[in-house]
Amino acid sequence: MSRRSGILEFAVLGLLRESPMHGYELRKRLNTSLGIFRAFSYGTLYPCLKTLVASGWLIEEPGSVPALPPATSSLAGRRAKIVYRLTAEGKEHFEELLSHTGPDAWEDEHFAARFAFFGQTERDVRMRVLEGRRSRLEERLEKMRASLARTRERLDDYTLELQRHGMESVEREVRWLNELIESERSGRDQRRSSPEGSARHDTSGETGGLPRHRDHSRPDPSDDTK
């Protein structure tokens, strides 16, 4: 299985865990909710669905036949859409995938898919994925800085500006990850310190309270020392 197809299977299982859907609905959700799938086609989706059905993780069910105008007397050519539903085995498999925190979960496309399902992911797993992603980006940033230092004198102004833009994008994501990690830690610490939270073990996928979005391109008023 290629990395790309593995990400698609993960995303399909995650969406169908929320509710059964037919192919059109699935493709629409993948396009709108998960931007990494904006450029894929039914020719990619349906083989993936067939593979998941063959693996026992999905079942196909007949959906409703689209309504026809009153004057239409025949249903010829109007087939019911196939609805795809997650099986118990498929749910268990998806939960196993959610628990994985290896290097693949930190890569660009896979991280985006994993983050889209953080609401269904255990807190400790979320923390490991976020910290792994941050570590990966910090390594990338270090290499970018070293490369820029070696080649700066040989680059024209536009190429240099492009490299700086790339570095700034990585730096922004590292700051964003720092905020998410701090938010997760704060939420966990608050539950541990509360009487109700200490009375039971927290196994939910409840979020720790996402940080309010901040535009890092603008100065923080709290940094004003005037």
One Martini backbone bead per residue (centre of mass of N, CA, C, O) as a GRO file, in nm:
protein
  226
    1MET     BB    1   0.095   0.037   0.024
    2SER     BB    2   0.064   0.352  -0.015
    3ARG     BB    3   0.069   0.642   0.146
    4ARG     BB    4  -0.172   0.774   0.001
    5SER     BB    5  -0.376   0.535   0.036
    6GLY     BB    6  -0.358   0.525   0.345
    7ILE     BB    7  -0.478   0.805   0.394
    8LEU     BB    8  -0.747   0.758   0.254
    9GLU     BB    9  -0.848   0.524   0.426
   10PHE     BB   10  -0.844   0.675   0.690
   11ALA     BB   11  -1.047   0.900   0.607
   12VAL     BB   12  -1.286   0.720   0.533
   13LEU     BB   13  -1.320   0.581   0.807
   14GLY     BB   14  -1.362   0.844   0.969
   15LEU     BB   15  -1.619   0.945   0.821
   16LEU     BB   16  -1.788   0.672   0.862
   17ARG     BB   17  -1.796   0.691   1.170
   18GLU     BB   18  -2.005   0.924   1.172
   19SER     BB   19  -2.138   0.821   0.885
   20PRO     BB   20  -2.309   0.716   0.640
   21MET     BB   21  -2.217   0.694   0.280
   22HIS     BB   22  -2.180   0.800  -0.029
   23GLY     BB   23  -1.958   0.876  -0.270
   24TYR     BB   24  -2.031   1.175  -0.305
   25GLU     BB   25  -2.017   1.255  -0.007
   26LEU     BB   26  -1.728   1.171   0.040
   27ARG     BB   27  -1.591   1.351  -0.168
   28LYS     BB   28  -1.695   1.616  -0.050
   29ARG     BB   29  -1.565   1.586   0.234
   30LEU     BB   30  -1.273   1.555   0.135
   31ASN     BB   31  -1.264   1.834  -0.006
   32THR     BB   32  -1.364   2.024   0.240
   33SER     BB   33  -1.218   1.898   0.505
   34LEU     BB   34  -0.969   1.777   0.318
   35GLY     BB   35  -0.740   1.939   0.129
   36ILE     BB   36  -0.553   1.693   0.030
   37PHE     BB   37  -0.826   1.596  -0.165
   38ARG     BB   38  -0.895   1.801  -0.406
   39ALA     BB   39  -0.742   1.621  -0.661
   40PHE     BB   40  -0.943   1.385  -0.653
   41SER     BB   41  -1.112   1.094  -0.772
   42TYR     BB   42  -1.323   0.837  -0.834
   43GLY     BB   43  -1.083   0.658  -0.943
   44THR     BB   44  -0.972   0.657  -0.639
   45LEU     BB   45  -1.209   0.595  -0.442
   46TYR     BB   46  -1.343   0.320  -0.534
   47PRO     BB   47  -1.101   0.129  -0.493
   48CYS     BB   48  -1.086   0.189  -0.192
   49LEU     BB   49  -1.368   0.086  -0.117
   50LYS     BB   50  -1.330  -0.206  -0.222
   51THR     BB   51  -1.098  -0.274  -0.030
   52LEU     BB   52  -1.259  -0.227   0.237
   53VAL     BB   53  -1.473  -0.440   0.178
   54ALA     BB   54  -1.279  -0.685   0.139
   55SER     BB   55  -1.167  -0.643   0.447
   56GLY     BB   56  -1.439  -0.580   0.635
   57TRP     BB   57  -1.480  -0.251   0.700
   58LEU     BB   58  -1.710  -0.257   0.485
   59ILE     BB   59  -2.044  -0.190   0.366
   60GLU     BB   60  -2.300  -0.244   0.132
   61GLU     BB   61  -2.587  -0.030   0.065
   62PRO     BB   62  -2.889   0.052  -0.029
   63GLY     BB   63  -3.027   0.326  -0.145
   64SER     BB   64  -3.205   0.572  -0.258
   65VAL     BB   65  -3.407   0.672  -0.505
   66PRO     BB   66  -3.431   0.916  -0.702
   67ALA     BB   67  -3.638   1.153  -0.767
   68LEU     BB   68  -3.912   1.198  -0.990
   69PRO     BB   69  -4.102   1.324  -1.198
   70PRO     BB   70  -4.439   1.275  -1.241
   71ALA     BB   71  -4.419   1.221  -1.565
   72THR     BB   72  -4.251   0.984  -1.486
   73SER     BB   73  -4.282   0.620  -1.556
   74SER     BB   74  -3.970   0.552  -1.521
   75LEU     BB   75  -3.668   0.384  -1.367
   76ALA     BB   76  -3.482   0.382  -1.585
   77GLY     BB   77  -3.147   0.430  -1.491
   78ARG     BB   78  -3.232   0.450  -1.170
   79ARG     BB   79  -3.010   0.404  -0.942
   80ALA     BB   80  -2.912   0.318  -0.650
   81LYS     BB   81  -2.723   0.422  -0.408
   82ILE     BB   82  -2.435   0.349  -0.248
   83VAL     BB   83  -2.387   0.264   0.085
   84TYR     BB   84  -2.144   0.327   0.337
   85ARG     BB   85  -2.047   0.109   0.612
   86LEU     BB   86  -1.927   0.058   0.917
   87THR     BB   87  -1.781  -0.182   1.081
   88ALA     BB   88  -1.664  -0.321   1.360
   89GLU     BB   89  -1.387  -0.379   1.233
   90GLY     BB   90  -1.348  -0.091   1.119
   91LYS     BB   91  -1.351   0.057   1.387
   92GLU     BB   92  -1.113  -0.093   1.514
   93HIS     BB   93  -0.908  -0.017   1.295
   94PHE     BB   94  -0.927   0.289   1.329
   95GLU     BB   95  -0.839   0.293   1.628
   96GLU     BB   96  -0.559   0.184   1.567
   97LEU     BB   97  -0.470   0.417   1.382
   98LEU     BB   98  -0.507   0.643   1.598
   99SER     BB   99  -0.269   0.518   1.791
  100HIS     BB  100  -0.064   0.603   1.596
  101THR     BB  101   0.291   0.767   1.634
  102GLY     BB  102   0.464   0.764   1.404
  103PRO     BB  103   0.636   0.923   1.152
  104ASP     BB  104   0.392   0.935   0.951
  105ALA     BB  105   0.220   1.135   1.141
  106TRP     BB  106   0.434   1.389   1.071
  107GLU     BB  107   0.367   1.426   0.798
  108ASP     BB  108   0.208   1.636   0.606
  109GLU     BB  109  -0.046   1.470   0.506
  110HIS     BB  110  -0.093   1.290   0.755
  111PHE     BB  111  -0.126   1.512   0.964
  112ALA     BB  112  -0.378   1.643   0.845
  113ALA     BB  113  -0.556   1.391   0.884
  114ARG     BB  114  -0.513   1.351   1.186
  115PHE     BB  115  -0.616   1.632   1.279
  116ALA     BB  116  -0.914   1.598   1.171
  117PHE     BB  117  -0.931   1.348   1.415
  118PHE     BB  118  -0.882   1.459   1.712
  119GLY     BB  119  -1.174   1.426   1.835
  120GLN     BB  120  -1.110   1.087   1.827
  121THR     BB  121  -0.852   1.131   2.004
  122GLU     BB  122  -0.637   1.071   2.227
  123ARG     BB  123  -0.453   1.273   2.419
  124ASP     BB  124  -0.174   1.128   2.418
  125VAL     BB  125  -0.165   1.101   2.112
  126ARG     BB  126  -0.179   1.394   2.037
  127MET     BB  127   0.084   1.473   2.177
  128ARG     BB  128   0.276   1.289   2.012
  129VAL     BB  129   0.209   1.409   1.736
  130LEU     BB  130   0.277   1.705   1.794
  131GLU     BB  131   0.571   1.657   1.889
  132GLY     BB  132   0.665   1.514   1.632
  133ARG     BB  133   0.604   1.744   1.437
  134ARG     BB  134   0.783   1.954   1.569
  135SER     BB  135   1.048   1.799   1.542
  136ARG     BB  136   1.044   1.779   1.234
  137LEU     BB  137   1.041   2.091   1.180
  138GLU     BB  138   1.301   2.160   1.331
  139GLU     BB  139   1.480   1.996   1.144
  140ARG     BB  140   1.403   2.144   0.885
  141LEU     BB  141   1.490   2.426   0.978
  142GLU     BB  142   1.787   2.363   1.021
  143LYS     BB  143   1.846   2.287   0.724
  144MET     BB  144   1.757   2.553   0.594
  145ARG     BB  145   1.960   2.735   0.739
  146ALA     BB  146   2.217   2.590   0.646
  147SER     BB  147   2.166   2.621   0.341
  148LEU     BB  148   2.148   2.930   0.336
  149ALA     BB  149   2.434   2.986   0.448
  150ARG     BB  150   2.585   2.842   0.204
  151THR     BB  151   2.407   2.995  -0.054
  152ARG     BB  152   2.353   3.304  -0.037
  153GLU     BB  153   2.578   3.422  -0.242
  154ARG     BB  154   2.439   3.250  -0.501
  155LEU     BB  155   2.176   3.409  -0.476
  156ASP     BB  156   1.912   3.555  -0.574
  157ASP     BB  157   1.665   3.753  -0.456
  158TYR     BB  158   1.424   3.557  -0.523
  159THR     BB  159   1.533   3.293  -0.409
  160LEU     BB  160   1.582   3.403  -0.127
  161GLU     BB  161   1.285   3.481  -0.070
  162LEU     BB  162   1.171   3.195  -0.100
  163GLN     BB  163   1.329   3.069   0.135
  164ARG     BB  164   1.222   3.258   0.352
  165HIS     BB  165   0.927   3.183   0.319
  166GLY     BB  166   0.960   2.887   0.397
  167MET     BB  167   1.069   2.939   0.683
  168GLU     BB  168   0.826   3.103   0.789
  169SER     BB  169   0.618   2.875   0.762
  170VAL     BB  170   0.754   2.684   0.964
  171GLU     BB  171   0.763   2.880   1.205
  172ARG     BB  172   0.453   2.911   1.229
  173GLU     BB  173   0.392   2.612   1.286
  174VAL     BB  174   0.558   2.590   1.544
  175ARG     BB  175   0.395   2.798   1.703
  176TRP     BB  176   0.125   2.651   1.676
  177LEU     BB  177   0.218   2.390   1.819
  178ASN     BB  178   0.289   2.519   2.087
  179GLU     BB  179  -0.002   2.605   2.151
  180LEU     BB  180  -0.132   2.324   2.143
  181ILE     BB  181   0.043   2.189   2.357
  182GLU     BB  182  -0.021   2.385   2.587
  183SER     BB  183  -0.326   2.335   2.581
  184GLU     BB  184  -0.319   2.034   2.645
  185ARG     BB  185  -0.169   2.061   2.916
  186SER     BB  186  -0.368   2.248   3.058
  187GLY     BB  187  -0.616   2.063   3.042
  188ARG     BB  188  -0.491   1.825   3.199
  189ASP     BB  189  -0.416   1.979   3.462
  190GLN     BB  190  -0.703   2.072   3.534
  191ARG     BB  191  -0.824   1.785   3.573
  192ARG     BB  192  -0.623   1.686   3.792
  193SER     BB  193  -0.695   1.932   4.002
  194SER     BB  194  -0.975   1.833   4.001
  195PRO     BB  195  -1.193   1.647   4.179
  196GLU     BB  196  -1.342   1.515   3.939
  197GLY     BB  197  -1.088   1.437   3.766
  198SER     BB  198  -0.948   1.255   4.005
  199ALA     BB  199  -1.187   1.031   4.025
  200ARG     BB  200  -1.108   0.978   3.715
  201HIS     BB  201  -1.026   0.839   3.421
  202ASP     BB  202  -0.911   0.984   3.122
  203THR     BB  203  -1.052   0.849   2.797
  204SER     BB  204  -1.112   1.073   2.625
  205GLY     BB  205  -1.135   1.293   2.321
  206GLU     BB  206  -1.122   1.551   2.451
  207THR     BB  207  -1.045   1.859   2.430
  208GLY     BB  208  -0.812   2.106   2.570
  209GLY     BB  209  -0.833   2.365   2.417
  210LEU     BB  210  -0.812   2.567   2.178
  211PRO     BB  211  -0.645   2.807   2.051
  212ARG     BB  212  -0.667   3.113   1.964
  213HIS     BB  213  -0.639   3.266   1.685
  214ARG     BB  214  -0.328   3.392   1.549
  215ASP     BB  215  -0.168   3.649   1.382
  216HIS     BB  216   0.180   3.637   1.328
  217SER     BB  217   0.201   3.902   1.138
  218ARG     BB  218   0.111   4.037   1.402
  219PRO     BB  219   0.128   4.219   1.667
  220ASP     BB  220   0.134   4.191   2.007
  221PRO     BB  221   0.000   4.394   2.241
  222SER     BB  222   0.158   4.257   2.489
  223ASP     BB  223   0.449   4.355   2.355
  224ASP     BB  224   0.407   4.641   2.443
  225THR     BB  225   0.655   4.875   2.590
  226LYS     BB  226   0.532   5.180   2.591
   0.00000   0.00000   0.00000
